[in-house]
Amino acid sequence: MKNKIALITGATSGIGKATAALFAKNGIRLILCGRRQERLEAVASELKKHTDVHLLNFDVRDKTSVFELLQNLPEAFSEIDILINNAGNAHGLDTIAEGNLDDWDAMLDINVKGLLYVSKAILPKMLAKKSGHIINIGSTAGKEVYPKGNVYCASKHAVDAINQGMRLDLNGKGIKVGAINPGLVETKFSEVRFKGDSDRAGKVYQGFTPLRPEDIADVIWFAVTRPPHVNIADLTVMCLDQASSTIVNKV
Ligand code: NDP
Ligand code: 8X3
């Protein structure tokens, strides 16, 4: 795996950041993406002790930037072996009648269309060299629907469908495609969902031991280190106390 190149979207926080750290320790060269330049630089300054890091500051919704930046990578980072489609979030938790249109646009534009733009920009080179590995970060919310989760769940069901579609498209082309679907992971996810209300966000993870972002990074690492003939197609990970989106054993 040493010297392979991985591009991770959403590397400034949570699952993406933990994956970047684990990849760096294992000598994988990194292209880290996110919207917050100062966070990208803070993550990179730590990881540069272990590996080469190239930073890309873009919003996955901005298709012009996505294609321009990813089609003009510096030579040393131009041959991407692994793409981790991780950038995403929930915005709001409301019934459809009460839902906020900007929240819906954000979730569908980031979680679904952003993932498509980045994948389309990366694929030509993977196709040309007949190798590569794409991991799509889905969710248990892409496997079931929970009350008031409507549009976020729809976005993650779309990721599930895109993951299956990509695998069909790329069958026989030497490119692995798989989804990792986490349950509750304690990150900034709920703080973003509840628009900075950290008290409300903290309660989501109280009374049980949720997954940590490092747990998902370990699973991603497992997926990318399988032998060439093995593809982890679709894998759901929950903490011990979670049985489904709505059944969590809280004390
Ligand atoms: P965090 O909020 O901690 O991290 C989200 C990351 O996505 C940040 O690095 C953020 O970077 C990036 N991001 C968000 N919007 C954009 C955008 N428009 N353009 C570029 N980057 C963006 O959340 P998680 O680590 O929990 O979330 C990562 C993924 O895991 C998401 O796809 C989420 O849906 C999924 N997931 C999370 C679960 C959880 O319980 N936490 C469970 C299941 C799945 P920046 O703000 O700098 O742009
Ligand atoms: C994140 C998990 O259950 O908060 O995708 O939607 S959940």
PDB file of C-alpha atoms and ligand atoms in Angstrom:
ATOM      1  CA  MET A   1       0.000   0.000   0.000  1.00  0.00           C
ATOM      2  CA  LYS A   2       2.974   2.290   0.608  1.00  0.00           C
ATOM      3  CA  ASN A   3       3.180   5.127  -1.932  1.00  0.00           C
ATOM      4  CA  LYS A   4      -0.317   4.554  -3.268  1.00  0.00           C
ATOM      5  CA  ILE A   5      -2.269   7.786  -3.702  1.00  0.00           C
ATOM      6  CA  ALA A   6      -5.638   8.281  -2.000  1.00  0.00           C
ATOM      7  CA  LEU A   7      -8.034  11.178  -2.395  1.00  0.00           C
ATOM      8  CA  ILE A   8     -10.309  11.704   0.601  1.00  0.00           C
ATOM      9  CA  THR A   9     -13.189  14.159   0.447  1.00  0.00           C
ATOM     10  CA  GLY A  10     -14.287  15.667   3.752  1.00  0.00           C
ATOM     11  CA  ALA A  11     -10.863  15.212   5.323  1.00  0.00           C
ATOM     12  CA  THR A  12     -11.119  18.170   7.719  1.00  0.00           C
ATOM     13  CA  SER A  13     -13.229  16.357  10.317  1.00  0.00           C
ATOM     14  CA  GLY A  14     -14.641  13.078  11.609  1.00  0.00           C
ATOM     15  CA  ILE A  15     -14.414   9.941   9.497  1.00  0.00           C
ATOM     16  CA  GLY A  16     -12.419  11.553   6.677  1.00  0.00           C
ATOM     17  CA  LYS A  17      -9.848  13.016   9.049  1.00  0.00           C
ATOM     18  CA  ALA A  18      -9.427   9.722  10.938  1.00  0.00           C
ATOM     19  CA  THR A  19      -9.036   7.851   7.640  1.00  0.00           C
ATOM     20  CA  ALA A  20      -6.427  10.342   6.469  1.00  0.00           C
ATOM     21  CA  ALA A  21      -4.453   9.810   9.694  1.00  0.00           C
ATOM     22  CA  LEU A  22      -4.517   6.013   9.368  1.00  0.00           C
ATOM     23  CA  PHE A  23      -3.604   6.116   5.689  1.00  0.00           C
ATOM     24  CA  ALA A  24      -0.736   8.524   6.401  1.00  0.00           C
ATOM     25  CA  LYS A  25       0.705   6.251   9.101  1.00  0.00           C
ATOM     26  CA  ASN A  26       0.741   3.489   6.509  1.00  0.00           C
ATOM     27  CA  GLY A  27       2.646   5.552   3.964  1.00  0.00           C
ATOM     28  CA  ILE A  28      -0.244   6.307   1.610  1.00  0.00           C
ATOM     29  CA  ARG A  29       0.201   9.633  -0.171  1.00  0.00           C
ATOM     30  CA  LEU A  30      -2.790  11.857   0.331  1.00  0.00           C
ATOM     31  CA  ILE A  31      -4.934  14.353  -1.504  1.00  0.00           C
ATOM     32  CA  LEU A  32      -7.130  15.882   1.169  1.00  0.00           C
ATOM     33  CA  CYS A  33     -10.251  17.870   0.278  1.00  0.00           C
ATOM     34  CA  GLY A  34     -12.590  20.113   2.198  1.00  0.00           C
ATOM     35  CA  ARG A  35     -13.931  23.659   2.248  1.00  0.00           C
ATOM     36  CA  ARG A  36     -12.089  24.959   5.316  1.00  0.00           C
ATOM     37  CA  GLN A  37      -8.522  25.830   4.304  1.00  0.00           C
ATOM     38  CA  GLU A  38      -7.270  26.376   7.858  1.00  0.00           C
ATOM     39  CA  ARG A  39      -8.583  22.951   8.907  1.00  0.00           C
ATOM     40  CA  LEU A  40      -6.996  21.342   5.858  1.00  0.00           C
ATOM     41  CA  GLU A  41      -3.674  22.945   6.738  1.00  0.00           C
ATOM     42  CA  ALA A  42      -3.916  21.865  10.381  1.00  0.00           C
ATOM     43  CA  VAL A  43      -4.613  18.252   9.367  1.00  0.00           C
ATOM     44  CA  ALA A  44      -1.811  18.321   6.775  1.00  0.00           C
ATOM     45  CA  SER A  45       0.810  19.750   9.127  1.00  0.00           C
ATOM     46  CA  GLU A  46       0.373  16.701  11.367  1.00  0.00           C
ATOM     47  CA  LEU A  47       0.244  14.130   8.563  1.00  0.00           C
ATOM     48  CA  LYS A  48       3.190  15.522   6.605  1.00  0.00           C
ATOM     49  CA  LYS A  49       5.415  13.904   9.273  1.00  0.00           C
ATOM     50  CA  HIS A  50       4.386  10.564   7.768  1.00  0.00           C
ATOM     51  CA  THR A  51       3.635  11.104   4.091  1.00  0.00           C
ATOM     52  CA  ASP A  52       3.255  13.538   1.181  1.00  0.00           C
ATOM     53  CA  VAL A  53       0.064  15.568   1.318  1.00  0.00           C
ATOM     54  CA  HIS A  54      -1.604  17.703  -1.331  1.00  0.00           C
ATOM     55  CA  LEU A  55      -4.509  19.930  -0.293  1.00  0.00           C
ATOM     56  CA  LEU A  56      -7.521  20.817  -2.396  1.00  0.00           C
ATOM     57  CA  ASN A  57      -9.982  23.376  -1.159  1.00  0.00           C
ATOM     58  CA  PHE A  58     -13.326  23.013  -2.895  1.00  0.00           C
ATOM     59  CA  ASP A  59     -16.998  22.568  -2.261  1.00  0.00           C
ATOM     60  CA  VAL A  60     -18.115  19.285  -3.845  1.00  0.00           C
ATOM     61  CA  ARG A  61     -21.235  21.136  -5.070  1.00  0.00           C
ATOM     62  CA  ASP A  62     -19.117  23.407  -7.258  1.00  0.00           C
ATOM     63  CA  LYS A  63     -18.768  21.274 -10.383  1.00  0.00           C
ATOM     64  CA  THR A  64     -16.503  23.758 -12.169  1.00  0.00           C
ATOM     65  CA  SER A  65     -13.959  23.681  -9.331  1.00  0.00           C
ATOM     66  CA  VAL A  66     -14.270  19.928  -8.882  1.00  0.00           C
ATOM     67  CA  PHE A  67     -13.423  19.180 -12.523  1.00  0.00           C
ATOM     68  CA  GLU A  68     -10.831  21.936 -12.888  1.00  0.00           C
ATOM     69  CA  LEU A  69      -8.897  20.961  -9.758  1.00  0.00           C
ATOM     70  CA  LEU A  70      -9.125  17.200 -10.199  1.00  0.00           C
ATOM     71  CA  GLN A  71      -8.208  17.280 -13.877  1.00  0.00           C
ATOM     72  CA  ASN A  72      -5.163  19.473 -13.206  1.00  0.00           C
ATOM     73  CA  LEU A  73      -3.501  17.726 -10.291  1.00  0.00           C
ATOM     74  CA  PRO A  74       0.258  18.138  -9.926  1.00  0.00           C
ATOM     75  CA  GLU A  75       2.133  15.330 -11.691  1.00  0.00           C
ATOM     76  CA  ALA A  76       3.191  13.715  -8.393  1.00  0.00           C
ATOM     77  CA  PHE A  77      -0.457  13.310  -7.313  1.00  0.00           C
ATOM     78  CA  SER A  78      -2.148  12.732 -10.654  1.00  0.00           C
ATOM     79  CA  GLU A  79      -2.469   8.917 -10.541  1.00  0.00           C
ATOM     80  CA  ILE A  80      -5.112   8.321  -7.880  1.00  0.00           C
ATOM     81  CA  ASP A  81      -5.370   4.720  -6.666  1.00  0.00           C
ATOM     82  CA  ILE A  82      -8.056   5.130  -3.991  1.00  0.00           C
ATOM     83  CA  LEU A  83     -11.006   7.516  -3.821  1.00  0.00           C
ATOM     84  CA  ILE A  84     -12.875   7.835  -0.534  1.00  0.00           C
ATOM     85  CA  ASN A  85     -16.173   9.581  -1.265  1.00  0.00           C
ATOM     86  CA  ASN A  86     -16.817  10.750   2.283  1.00  0.00           C
ATOM     87  CA  ALA A  87     -17.829  14.453   2.219  1.00  0.00           C
ATOM     88  CA  GLY A  88     -21.383  14.818   3.412  1.00  0.00           C
ATOM     89  CA  ASN A  89     -23.705  15.688   6.218  1.00  0.00           C
ATOM     90  CA  ALA A  90     -27.283  15.896   7.390  1.00  0.00           C
ATOM     91  CA  HIS A  91     -28.972  19.287   7.577  1.00  0.00           C
ATOM     92  CA  GLY A  92     -31.997  19.441   9.841  1.00  0.00           C
ATOM     93  CA  LEU A  93     -34.315  16.763  11.234  1.00  0.00           C
ATOM     94  CA  ASP A  94     -37.875  17.659  10.267  1.00  0.00           C
ATOM     95  CA  THR A  95     -41.012  16.271   8.699  1.00  0.00           C
ATOM     96  CA  ILE A  96     -41.338  17.017   5.009  1.00  0.00           C
ATOM     97  CA  ALA A  97     -44.101  19.514   5.780  1.00  0.00           C
ATOM     98  CA  GLU A  98     -41.759  21.404   8.119  1.00  0.00           C
ATOM     99  CA  GLY A  99     -38.541  20.819   6.186  1.00  0.00           C
ATOM    100  CA  ASN A 100     -36.290  23.642   5.044  1.00  0.00           C
ATOM    101  CA  LEU A 101     -35.723  23.823   1.289  1.00  0.00           C
ATOM    102  CA  ASP A 102     -32.113  24.972   1.669  1.00  0.00           C
ATOM    103  CA  ASP A 103     -31.430  21.949   3.884  1.00  0.00           C
ATOM    104  CA  TRP A 104     -32.855  19.643   1.216  1.00  0.00           C
ATOM    105  CA  ASP A 105     -30.765  21.280  -1.499  1.00  0.00           C
ATOM    106  CA  ALA A 106     -27.635  20.998   0.628  1.00  0.00           C
ATOM    107  CA  MET A 107     -28.097  17.283   1.363  1.00  0.00           C
ATOM    108  CA  LEU A 108     -28.959  16.279  -2.180  1.00  0.00           C
ATOM    109  CA  ASP A 109     -26.330  18.533  -3.762  1.00  0.00           C
ATOM    110  CA  ILE A 110     -23.501  17.506  -1.411  1.00  0.00           C
ATOM    111  CA  ASN A 111     -24.218  13.890  -0.531  1.00  0.00           C
ATOM    112  CA  VAL A 112     -25.433  12.807  -3.968  1.00  0.00           C
ATOM    113  CA  LYS A 113     -24.384  15.188  -6.740  1.00  0.00           C
ATOM    114  CA  GLY A 114     -21.051  16.110  -5.137  1.00  0.00           C
ATOM    115  CA  LEU A 115     -20.141  12.432  -4.860  1.00  0.00           C
ATOM    116  CA  LEU A 116     -21.032  11.974  -8.541  1.00  0.00           C
ATOM    117  CA  TYR A 117     -18.982  14.980  -9.702  1.00  0.00           C
ATOM    118  CA  VAL A 118     -15.868  13.867  -7.818  1.00  0.00           C
ATOM    119  CA  SER A 119     -16.222  10.284  -9.067  1.00  0.00           C
ATOM    120  CA  LYS A 120     -16.688  11.375 -12.687  1.00  0.00           C
ATOM    121  CA  ALA A 121     -13.623  13.600 -12.482  1.00  0.00           C
ATOM    122  CA  ILE A 122     -11.447  10.787 -11.106  1.00  0.00           C
ATOM    123  CA  LEU A 123     -12.666   7.869 -13.208  1.00  0.00           C
ATOM    124  CA  PRO A 124     -11.014   8.497 -16.616  1.00  0.00           C
ATOM    125  CA  LYS A 125      -7.513   7.871 -15.255  1.00  0.00           C
ATOM    126  CA  MET A 126      -8.601   4.814 -13.288  1.00  0.00           C
ATOM    127  CA  LEU A 127     -10.256   3.452 -16.437  1.00  0.00           C
ATOM    128  CA  ALA A 128      -7.155   4.156 -18.501  1.00  0.00           C
ATOM    129  CA  LYS A 129      -4.890   2.213 -16.152  1.00  0.00           C
ATOM    130  CA  LYS A 130      -7.564  -0.434 -15.422  1.00  0.00           C
ATOM    131  CA  SER A 131      -7.119  -0.174 -11.679  1.00  0.00           C
ATOM    132  CA  GLY A 132      -8.419   1.775  -8.749  1.00  0.00           C
ATOM    133  CA  HIS A 133     -10.642   1.537  -5.702  1.00  0.00           C
ATOM    134  CA  ILE A 134     -13.655   3.713  -4.916  1.00  0.00           C
ATOM    135  CA  ILE A 135     -15.186   3.602  -1.460  1.00  0.00           C
ATOM    136  CA  ASN A 136     -18.495   5.376  -1.032  1.00  0.00           C
ATOM    137  CA  ILE A 137     -19.420   6.328   2.516  1.00  0.00           C
ATOM    138  CA  GLY A 138     -23.098   5.512   2.814  1.00  0.00           C
ATOM    139  CA  SER A 139     -24.974   5.075   6.076  1.00  0.00           C
ATOM    140  CA  THR A 140     -27.478   2.925   7.917  1.00  0.00           C
ATOM    141  CA  ALA A 141     -29.714   5.824   6.760  1.00  0.00           C
ATOM    142  CA  GLY A 142     -29.195   4.431   3.254  1.00  0.00           C
ATOM    143  CA  LYS A 143     -30.559   1.066   4.327  1.00  0.00           C
ATOM    144  CA  GLU A 144     -33.615   2.172   6.301  1.00  0.00           C
ATOM    145  CA  VAL A 145     -35.619   5.348   6.916  1.00  0.00           C
ATOM    146  CA  TYR A 146     -36.160   6.874  10.345  1.00  0.00           C
ATOM    147  CA  PRO A 147     -38.712   9.473  11.462  1.00  0.00           C
ATOM    148  CA  LYS A 148     -37.842  12.973  10.194  1.00  0.00           C
ATOM    149  CA  GLY A 149     -34.806  11.550   8.400  1.00  0.00           C
ATOM    150  CA  ASN A 150     -36.653  11.662   5.053  1.00  0.00           C
ATOM    151  CA  VAL A 151     -34.316  13.677   2.792  1.00  0.00           C
ATOM    152  CA  TYR A 152     -31.034  12.707   4.474  1.00  0.00           C
ATOM    153  CA  CYS A 153     -32.138   9.050   4.239  1.00  0.00           C
ATOM    154  CA  ALA A 154     -33.067   9.625   0.585  1.00  0.00           C
ATOM    155  CA  SER A 155     -29.589  11.041  -0.086  1.00  0.00           C
ATOM    156  CA  LYS A 156     -27.943   8.010   1.491  1.00  0.00           C
ATOM    157  CA  HIS A 157     -30.301   5.592  -0.312  1.00  0.00           C
ATOM    158  CA  ALA A 158     -29.098   7.361  -3.459  1.00  0.00           C
ATOM    159  CA  VAL A 159     -25.497   6.695  -2.422  1.00  0.00           C
ATOM    160  CA  ASP A 160     -26.446   3.026  -2.025  1.00  0.00           C
ATOM    161  CA  ALA A 161     -27.927   2.992  -5.546  1.00  0.00           C
ATOM    162  CA  ILE A 162     -24.957   4.870  -7.018  1.00  0.00           C
ATOM    163  CA  ASN A 163     -22.576   2.447  -5.316  1.00  0.00           C
ATOM    164  CA  GLN A 164     -24.399  -0.484  -6.947  1.00  0.00           C
ATOM    165  CA  GLY A 165     -24.585   1.331 -10.278  1.00  0.00           C
ATOM    166  CA  MET A 166     -20.881   2.180 -10.272  1.00  0.00           C
ATOM    167  CA  ARG A 167     -20.014  -1.431  -9.535  1.00  0.00           C
ATOM    168  CA  LEU A 168     -22.119  -2.552 -12.508  1.00  0.00           C
ATOM    169  CA  ASP A 169     -20.602   0.107 -14.793  1.00  0.00           C
ATOM    170  CA  LEU A 170     -17.080  -0.769 -13.769  1.00  0.00           C
ATOM    171  CA  ASN A 171     -17.388  -4.539 -13.808  1.00  0.00           C
ATOM    172  CA  GLY A 172     -14.539  -5.945 -15.880  1.00  0.00           C
ATOM    173  CA  LYS A 173     -12.607  -2.665 -15.789  1.00  0.00           C
ATOM    174  CA  GLY A 174     -10.270  -3.554 -12.912  1.00  0.00           C
ATOM    175  CA  ILE A 175     -11.762  -0.991 -10.515  1.00  0.00           C
ATOM    176  CA  LYS A 176     -13.155  -1.972  -7.118  1.00  0.00           C
ATOM    177  CA  VAL A 177     -16.295  -0.215  -5.876  1.00  0.00           C
ATOM    178  CA  GLY A 178     -17.764  -0.643  -2.422  1.00  0.00           C
ATOM    179  CA  ALA A 179     -19.771   1.118   0.250  1.00  0.00           C
ATOM    180  CA  ILE A 180     -19.114   1.364   3.967  1.00  0.00           C
ATOM    181  CA  ASN A 181     -22.336   2.197   5.815  1.00  0.00           C
ATOM    182  CA  PRO A 182     -21.790   3.424   9.371  1.00  0.00           C
ATOM    183  CA  GLY A 183     -24.401   3.680  12.079  1.00  0.00           C
ATOM    184  CA  LEU A 184     -24.017   6.313  14.808  1.00  0.00           C
ATOM    185  CA  VAL A 185     -20.477   7.728  14.836  1.00  0.00           C
ATOM    186  CA  GLU A 186     -19.598  10.553  17.198  1.00  0.00           C
ATOM    187  CA  THR A 187     -18.242  13.319  14.939  1.00  0.00           C
ATOM    188  CA  LYS A 188     -19.361  16.840  14.063  1.00  0.00           C
ATOM    189  CA  PHE A 189     -22.217  15.238  12.102  1.00  0.00           C
ATOM    190  CA  SER A 190     -24.999  16.051  14.580  1.00  0.00           C
ATOM    191  CA  GLU A 191     -23.603  19.513  15.301  1.00  0.00           C
ATOM    192  CA  VAL A 192     -23.904  20.289  11.592  1.00  0.00           C
ATOM    193  CA  ARG A 193     -27.357  18.669  11.448  1.00  0.00           C
ATOM    194  CA  PHE A 194     -28.555  20.841  14.353  1.00  0.00           C
ATOM    195  CA  LYS A 195     -26.857  24.003  12.998  1.00  0.00           C
ATOM    196  CA  GLY A 196     -24.271  24.387  15.742  1.00  0.00           C
ATOM    197  CA  ASP A 197     -26.501  23.401  18.695  1.00  0.00           C
ATOM    198  CA  SER A 198     -23.847  21.345  20.478  1.00  0.00           C
ATOM    199  CA  ASP A 199     -26.089  20.485  23.459  1.00  0.00           C
ATOM    200  CA  ARG A 200     -28.680  18.903  21.201  1.00  0.00           C
ATOM    201  CA  ALA A 201     -25.950  17.231  19.156  1.00  0.00           C
ATOM    202  CA  GLY A 202     -24.221  15.833  22.258  1.00  0.00           C
ATOM    203  CA  LYS A 203     -27.444  14.163  23.416  1.00  0.00           C
ATOM    204  CA  VAL A 204     -27.494  12.003  20.273  1.00  0.00           C
ATOM    205  CA  TYR A 205     -24.432  10.151  21.575  1.00  0.00           C
ATOM    206  CA  GLN A 206     -25.288  10.088  25.296  1.00  0.00           C
ATOM    207  CA  GLY A 207     -26.142   6.948  27.291  1.00  0.00           C
ATOM    208  CA  PHE A 208     -24.274   4.470  25.073  1.00  0.00           C
ATOM    209  CA  THR A 209     -20.898   4.036  23.439  1.00  0.00           C
ATOM    210  CA  PRO A 210     -21.152   5.158  19.810  1.00  0.00           C
ATOM    211  CA  LEU A 211     -18.657   4.343  17.094  1.00  0.00           C
ATOM    212  CA  ARG A 212     -15.617   6.604  16.902  1.00  0.00           C
ATOM    213  CA  PRO A 213     -14.404   7.900  13.545  1.00  0.00           C
ATOM    214  CA  GLU A 214     -11.292   5.754  14.024  1.00  0.00           C
ATOM    215  CA  ASP A 215     -13.515   2.634  14.044  1.00  0.00           C
ATOM    216  CA  ILE A 216     -14.724   3.471  10.548  1.00  0.00           C
ATOM    217  CA  ALA A 217     -11.192   4.331   9.430  1.00  0.00           C
ATOM    218  CA  ASP A 218     -10.159   0.812  10.523  1.00  0.00           C
ATOM    219  CA  VAL A 219     -12.932  -0.706   8.411  1.00  0.00           C
ATOM    220  CA  ILE A 220     -11.946   1.411   5.405  1.00  0.00           C
ATOM    221  CA  TRP A 221      -8.361   0.282   5.905  1.00  0.00           C
ATOM    222  CA  PHE A 222      -9.537  -3.350   5.961  1.00  0.00           C
ATOM    223  CA  ALA A 223     -11.392  -2.774   2.676  1.00  0.00           C
ATOM    224  CA  VAL A 224      -8.428  -1.192   0.892  1.00  0.00           C
ATOM    225  CA  THR A 225      -5.942  -3.826   2.051  1.00  0.00           C
ATOM    226  CA  ARG A 226      -7.764  -6.915   0.728  1.00  0.00           C
ATOM    227  CA  PRO A 227      -6.023  -8.991  -1.945  1.00  0.00           C
ATOM    228  CA  PRO A 228      -6.550  -7.871  -5.567  1.00  0.00           C
ATOM    229  CA  HIS A 229      -9.385 -10.365  -6.211  1.00  0.00           C
ATOM    230  CA  VAL A 230     -11.433  -9.361  -3.120  1.00  0.00           C
ATOM    231  CA  ASN A 231     -13.865  -6.424  -3.183  1.00  0.00           C
ATOM    232  CA  ILE A 232     -15.798  -5.402  -0.067  1.00  0.00           C
ATOM    233  CA  ALA A 233     -18.980  -4.484  -1.926  1.00  0.00           C
ATOM    234  CA  ASP A 234     -21.241  -3.281   0.858  1.00  0.00           C
ATOM    235  CA  LEU A 235     -20.596  -3.297   4.556  1.00  0.00           C
ATOM    236  CA  THR A 236     -22.704  -1.953   7.454  1.00  0.00           C
ATOM    237  CA  VAL A 237     -21.078  -1.146  10.792  1.00  0.00           C
ATOM    238  CA  MET A 238     -22.907  -0.308  14.009  1.00  0.00           C
ATOM    239  CA  CYS A 239     -21.813  -0.040  17.621  1.00  0.00           C
ATOM    240  CA  LEU A 240     -22.792  -2.830  20.007  1.00  0.00           C
ATOM    241  CA  ASP A 241     -25.661  -0.788  21.434  1.00  0.00           C
ATOM    242  CA  GLN A 242     -27.273   0.017  18.084  1.00  0.00           C
ATOM    243  CA  ALA A 243     -29.682  -2.463  16.457  1.00  0.00           C
ATOM    244  CA  SER A 244     -31.273  -0.126  13.905  1.00  0.00           C
ATOM    245  CA  SER A 245     -31.622   3.612  13.270  1.00  0.00           C
ATOM    246  CA  THR A 246     -34.266   3.852  15.983  1.00  0.00           C
ATOM    247  CA  ILE A 247     -33.315   1.062  18.389  1.00  0.00           C
ATOM    248  CA  VAL A 248     -30.346   2.092  20.497  1.00  0.00           C
ATOM    249  CA  ASN A 249     -29.755   0.629  23.940  1.00  0.00           C
ATOM    250  CA  LYS A 250     -29.328   3.789  26.006  1.00  0.00           C
ATOM    251  CA  VAL A 251     -28.950   3.810  29.802  1.00  0.00           C
TER     252      VAL A 251
HETATM  253  P1  NDP B   1     -18.238  15.620   9.947  1.00  0.00           P
HETATM  254  O1  NDP B   1     -19.219  16.729   9.969  1.00  0.00           O
HETATM  255  O2  NDP B   1     -17.349  15.437  11.118  1.00  0.00           O
HETATM  256  O3  NDP B   1     -17.352  15.722   8.621  1.00  0.00           O
HETATM  257  C1  NDP B   1     -17.929  16.034   7.382  1.00  0.00           C
HETATM  258  C2  NDP B   1     -16.827  16.323   6.383  1.00  0.00           C
HETATM  259  O4  NDP B   1     -17.446  16.585   5.105  1.00  0.00           O
HETATM  260  C3  NDP B   1     -16.023  17.546   6.768  1.00  0.00           C
HETATM  261  O5  NDP B   1     -14.664  17.289   6.530  1.00  0.00           O
HETATM  262  C4  NDP B   1     -16.528  18.622   5.817  1.00  0.00           C
HETATM  263  O6  NDP B   1     -15.465  19.492   5.483  1.00  0.00           O
HETATM  264  C5  NDP B   1     -16.907  17.788   4.571  1.00  0.00           C
HETATM  265  N1  NDP B   1     -17.923  18.462   3.779  1.00  0.00           N
HETATM  266  C6  NDP B   1     -19.204  18.756   4.134  1.00  0.00           C
HETATM  267  N2  NDP B   1     -19.805  19.415   3.160  1.00  0.00           N
HETATM  268  C7  NDP B   1     -18.901  19.568   2.156  1.00  0.00           C
HETATM  269  C8  NDP B   1     -18.936  20.187   0.889  1.00  0.00           C
HETATM  270  N3  NDP B   1     -20.046  20.798   0.448  1.00  0.00           N
HETATM  271  N4  NDP B   1     -17.828  20.160   0.118  1.00  0.00           N
HETATM  272  C9  NDP B   1     -16.708  19.564   0.561  1.00  0.00           C
HETATM  273  N5  NDP B   1     -16.607  18.955   1.762  1.00  0.00           N
HETATM  274  C10 NDP B   1     -17.692  18.959   2.546  1.00  0.00           C
HETATM  275  O7  NDP B   1     -19.111  14.302   9.690  1.00  0.00           O
HETATM  276  P2  NDP B   1     -18.734  12.754   9.531  1.00  0.00           P
HETATM  277  O8  NDP B   1     -17.294  12.516   9.564  1.00  0.00           O
HETATM  278  O9  NDP B   1     -19.601  12.029  10.470  1.00  0.00           O
HETATM  279  O10 NDP B   1     -19.333  12.523   8.071  1.00  0.00           O
HETATM  280  C11 NDP B   1     -18.585  11.969   7.011  1.00  0.00           C
HETATM  281  C12 NDP B   1     -19.498  11.107   6.167  1.00  0.00           C
HETATM  282  O11 NDP B   1     -19.972  10.018   6.940  1.00  0.00           O
HETATM  283  C13 NDP B   1     -20.741  11.831   5.631  1.00  0.00           C
HETATM  284  O12 NDP B   1     -20.964  11.416   4.296  1.00  0.00           O
HETATM  285  C14 NDP B   1     -21.852  11.319   6.540  1.00  0.00           C
HETATM  286  O13 NDP B   1     -23.099  11.366   5.904  1.00  0.00           O
HETATM  287  C15 NDP B   1     -21.364   9.898   6.779  1.00  0.00           C
HETATM  288  N6  NDP B   1     -21.924   9.233   7.939  1.00  0.00           N
HETATM  289  C16 NDP B   1     -21.772   9.748   9.209  1.00  0.00           C
HETATM  290  C17 NDP B   1     -22.309   9.071  10.291  1.00  0.00           C
HETATM  291  C18 NDP B   1     -22.245   9.605  11.685  1.00  0.00           C
HETATM  292  O14 NDP B   1     -23.018   9.122  12.538  1.00  0.00           O
HETATM  293  N7  NDP B   1     -21.386  10.553  11.983  1.00  0.00           N
HETATM  294  C19 NDP B   1     -22.966   7.772  10.112  1.00  0.00           C
HETATM  295  C20 NDP B   1     -23.090   7.348   8.763  1.00  0.00           C
HETATM  296  C21 NDP B   1     -22.549   8.035   7.722  1.00  0.00           C
HETATM  297  P3  NDP B   1     -15.588  21.092   5.356  1.00  0.00           P
HETATM  298  O15 NDP B   1     -16.667  21.531   6.296  1.00  0.00           O
HETATM  299  O16 NDP B   1     -14.218  21.578   5.690  1.00  0.00           O
HETATM  300  O17 NDP B   1     -15.931  21.278   3.924  1.00  0.00           O
HETATM  301  C1  8X3 B   2     -25.592   9.064  10.031  1.00  0.00           C
HETATM  302  C2  8X3 B   2     -26.295   8.075  10.885  1.00  0.00           C
HETATM  303  O1  8X3 B   2     -28.520   7.570  12.028  1.00  0.00           O
HETATM  304  O2  8X3 B   2     -27.557   9.788  12.343  1.00  0.00           O
HETATM  305  O3  8X3 B   2     -25.701   8.741   8.689  1.00  0.00           O
HETATM  306  O4  8X3 B   2     -28.524   9.171  10.215  1.00  0.00           O
HETATM  307  S1  8X3 B   2     -27.802   8.694  11.373  1.00  0.00           S
END
